[in-house]
């Protein structure tokens, strides 16, 4: 039983395999947060809660000085009633007051995991749901706190529904999804910052008395911060210490903010960014916040990542490609950019088929009259002169070479030079009487409007039905500025960012369910929208436009804290690399791309026979290790962010039962006369004997995990090696 209500203690306790989360209804009906940490037998831990007051911390009349909202750890933290910490909810009542006072009303335990209308969420029969309803002291406003519990993966999800049963509209000025109060201690926040071609760089910050915030106001989760953080003990590392992961299942504006308060307790809130957010909830209406996924590990970041990876693979990603082997693809973007015709693509497909590639992806430039990035977004009809025939005939030509056929779209954007813009200039976000900003020469479509989404839906489905298409890359190459929706009144413009996301998710739901055989890959100028929201609709994401194997070490390593290898688009490209001009061995490029979806992004017709042979070998090797890589437990062994400690980056995937592992180690710096380096493996059986790459010698699992083994030293730039560890 994952959810336990103790009516006498007035506690609710959520149990997962290794974790426990406890709340209680206190003497005045506030839902207090009591505990989130290591699992133990049920015990009422509310004795540990500090409720007391200091001067200048207001008290409810009923409690006197011993209690203040400013100190009580809360499940739903609100503005207006004396809690001066960061909080999740700021609600403007119809009388203009900015306050809420939610008190316990009812609780219900439901079988299965709740879903959220119109929003992505973890799902599964194996989950259980607790709904605690709080009601405002003064108004008919109800707060339904949803808790989903997935025992096996130590995953707890949360979402809030605000139900307005008054007869007037209320306004939400903040509506974040969750508050997490930490009783004591000093913590770090680990977050993942970046920019285009440099996504998800690891950063560790002490949480102090000032606020630590990661956020986006770009209308997308963005390259610059990721809607996932870890809050951990100061000394936590990959194998040791308390760590709490928080991932927002949302792809738009977000905020994750933490602070330590005057009594040295830490609070974190996570949800939709309150900036430019002001949402009206009419009489009888309900507002649902996005979901937050929480994972706790008492054994450091490695275990935390593995729990989240499994939950994402099994209970977030959907569709036919959830478990199916994904085809090895070749994409023509870095090979041709906009300069191609059908004959060129077919010649690439022919050479690719010979070495084992399974899917050909035609990237940007096939529609309207788009030969550069200045035109045609919004005109989703094939350029038949460039394609030397119809899309159907091109797909057939590629199919005849033995490859499946895939195609690129950027459905959310529009070029001024397009038929769509001529017909509907108001479809683009623009503020009246202002010149709108362009970015990559394009505007963004107002997906808060149903008719705009419907137009794109019609166009896309027509294309997808017109030819044998097996894959779609869904790109998004700018962020939202000049936000204004012409169909909403002035007082509702603060709803547009979120309504845009609802429109986008609805469109994605319609298209992905109508074409269940198509593999969808999400992209946003590389990894600019790599989040749990997108993964609900599309099982893989193009991790970065940076395909340089050495830069990819940091990008994929950073990404792995939250997201599984199986979701990371990773391709082998040419050298000198188009983003960094770096020259790396083809073998290293392959080894790095193995820990992703593995594909190619180069002009195969220009490769030497020797290079083609190497790629052929790689495809075979990748397939040999496919299940181990895609479904194994993933461990980060040596960080690429600590060059002063090691010249290597190493990661590992290991079968859950410890019987087989694959370690990849890449040397990303070259120094003369370097000291020998070892790597310590994880997840093996301590008392079993293993061989490395079929060695004669055998090694005890415990030894490989505590002293490790010596890394090979190859005297070349950027060498890399795989170490296949098997039972002796
Ligand atoms: C950005 C993507 O990340 C690239 O892979 C490519 O598809 C271009 N857009 C095409 O415009």
PDB file of N, CA and C and ligand atoms in Angstrom, residues 196 331 333 338 363-364 370 408 410 440 473 475 477 523-526 542 544-545 601, ligand 1:
ATOM      1  N   UNK A 196      22.545  27.982 -26.795  1.00  0.00           N
ATOM      2  CA  UNK A 196      22.475  27.166 -27.998  1.00  0.00           C
ATOM      3  C   UNK A 196      23.832  26.478 -28.226  1.00  0.00           C
ATOM      4  N   UNK A 331      20.612  11.969 -41.227  1.00  0.00           N
ATOM      5  CA  UNK A 331      19.917  13.243 -41.424  1.00  0.00           C
ATOM      6  C   UNK A 331      20.782  14.113 -42.343  1.00  0.00           C
ATOM      7  N   UNK A 333      20.943  17.397 -42.632  1.00  0.00           N
ATOM      8  CA  UNK A 333      21.151  18.817 -42.306  1.00  0.00           C
ATOM      9  C   UNK A 333      22.617  19.231 -42.444  1.00  0.00           C
ATOM     10  N   UNK A 338      20.517  23.746 -46.783  1.00  0.00           N
ATOM     11  CA  UNK A 338      19.331  23.909 -47.643  1.00  0.00           C
ATOM     12  C   UNK A 338      19.585  23.468 -49.089  1.00  0.00           C
ATOM     13  N   UNK A 363      15.750  17.021 -43.772  1.00  0.00           N
ATOM     14  CA  UNK A 363      15.623  18.133 -42.811  1.00  0.00           C
ATOM     15  C   UNK A 363      15.044  19.364 -43.503  1.00  0.00           C
ATOM     16  N   UNK A 364      15.261  20.505 -42.916  1.00  0.00           N
ATOM     17  CA  UNK A 364      14.716  21.797 -43.351  1.00  0.00           C
ATOM     18  C   UNK A 364      14.972  22.058 -44.849  1.00  0.00           C
ATOM     19  N   UNK A 370      11.653  27.415 -49.875  1.00  0.00           N
ATOM     20  CA  UNK A 370      12.676  27.659 -48.842  1.00  0.00           C
ATOM     21  C   UNK A 370      14.048  27.114 -49.261  1.00  0.00           C
ATOM     22  N   UNK A 408      11.182  16.848 -41.701  1.00  0.00           N
ATOM     23  CA  UNK A 408      11.328  17.932 -40.712  1.00  0.00           C
ATOM     24  C   UNK A 408      10.169  18.921 -40.810  1.00  0.00           C
ATOM     25  N   UNK A 410       8.632  22.712 -38.761  1.00  0.00           N
ATOM     26  CA  UNK A 410       8.712  23.682 -37.653  1.00  0.00           C
ATOM     27  C   UNK A 410       7.319  24.297 -37.505  1.00  0.00           C
ATOM     28  N   UNK A 440      15.855  34.521 -36.220  1.00  0.00           N
ATOM     29  CA  UNK A 440      16.087  33.674 -37.400  1.00  0.00           C
ATOM     30  C   UNK A 440      15.078  34.039 -38.505  1.00  0.00           C
ATOM     31  N   UNK A 473      10.674  15.148 -37.374  1.00  0.00           N
ATOM     32  CA  UNK A 473      11.473  15.985 -36.460  1.00  0.00           C
ATOM     33  C   UNK A 473      10.702  17.292 -36.296  1.00  0.00           C
ATOM     34  N   UNK A 475      10.663  20.808 -34.948  1.00  0.00           N
ATOM     35  CA  UNK A 475      11.664  21.807 -34.537  1.00  0.00           C
ATOM     36  C   UNK A 475      10.990  23.103 -34.063  1.00  0.00           C
ATOM     37  N   UNK A 477      12.627  27.087 -33.603  1.00  0.00           N
ATOM     38  CA  UNK A 477      13.914  27.767 -33.666  1.00  0.00           C
ATOM     39  C   UNK A 477      13.948  29.214 -33.195  1.00  0.00           C
ATOM     40  N   UNK A 523      12.728  18.874 -31.102  1.00  0.00           N
ATOM     41  CA  UNK A 523      13.958  19.627 -31.331  1.00  0.00           C
ATOM     42  C   UNK A 523      13.627  21.091 -31.124  1.00  0.00           C
ATOM     43  N   UNK A 524      14.595  21.863 -30.660  1.00  0.00           N
ATOM     44  CA  UNK A 524      14.382  23.308 -30.607  1.00  0.00           C
ATOM     45  C   UNK A 524      15.755  23.941 -30.725  1.00  0.00           C
ATOM     46  N   UNK A 525      16.194  24.127 -31.971  1.00  0.00           N
ATOM     47  CA  UNK A 525      17.564  24.596 -32.179  1.00  0.00           C
ATOM     48  C   UNK A 525      18.503  23.696 -31.389  1.00  0.00           C
ATOM     49  N   UNK A 526      18.369  22.383 -31.596  1.00  0.00           N
ATOM     50  CA  UNK A 526      19.045  21.400 -30.750  1.00  0.00           C
ATOM     51  C   UNK A 526      18.200  21.136 -29.520  1.00  0.00           C
ATOM     52  N   UNK A 542      16.382  15.958 -29.960  1.00  0.00           N
ATOM     53  CA  UNK A 542      17.707  16.269 -30.519  1.00  0.00           C
ATOM     54  C   UNK A 542      18.458  17.061 -29.445  1.00  0.00           C
ATOM     55  N   UNK A 544      21.395  18.467 -28.953  1.00  0.00           N
ATOM     56  CA  UNK A 544      22.090  19.736 -29.183  1.00  0.00           C
ATOM     57  C   UNK A 544      22.439  19.862 -30.650  1.00  0.00           C
ATOM     58  N   UNK A 545      22.486  21.091 -31.154  1.00  0.00           N
ATOM     59  CA  UNK A 545      23.006  21.290 -32.511  1.00  0.00           C
ATOM     60  C   UNK A 545      24.516  21.120 -32.544  1.00  0.00           C
ATOM     61  N   UNK A 601      24.925  12.295 -39.286  1.00  0.00           N
ATOM     62  CA  UNK A 601      24.548  13.617 -39.767  1.00  0.00           C
ATOM     63  C   UNK A 601      25.721  14.123 -40.596  1.00  0.00           C
TER      64      UNK A 601
HETATM   65  C1  LIG B   1      17.724  23.481 -35.858  1.00  0.00           C
HETATM   66  C2  LIG B   1      17.928  22.019 -35.645  1.00  0.00           C
HETATM   67  O1  LIG B   1      18.440  21.782 -34.377  1.00  0.00           O
HETATM   68  C3  LIG B   1      18.847  21.475 -36.729  1.00  0.00           C
HETATM   69  O2  LIG B   1      19.136  20.137 -36.485  1.00  0.00           O
HETATM   70  C4  LIG B   1      18.171  21.662 -38.045  1.00  0.00           C
HETATM   71  O3  LIG B   1      17.016  20.890 -38.108  1.00  0.00           O
HETATM   72  C5  LIG B   1      17.857  23.129 -38.267  1.00  0.00           C
HETATM   73  N1  LIG B   1      17.131  23.680 -37.166  1.00  0.00           N
HETATM   74  C6  LIG B   1      17.070  23.326 -39.529  1.00  0.00           C
HETATM   75  O4  LIG B   1      16.656  24.602 -39.689  1.00  0.00           O
END
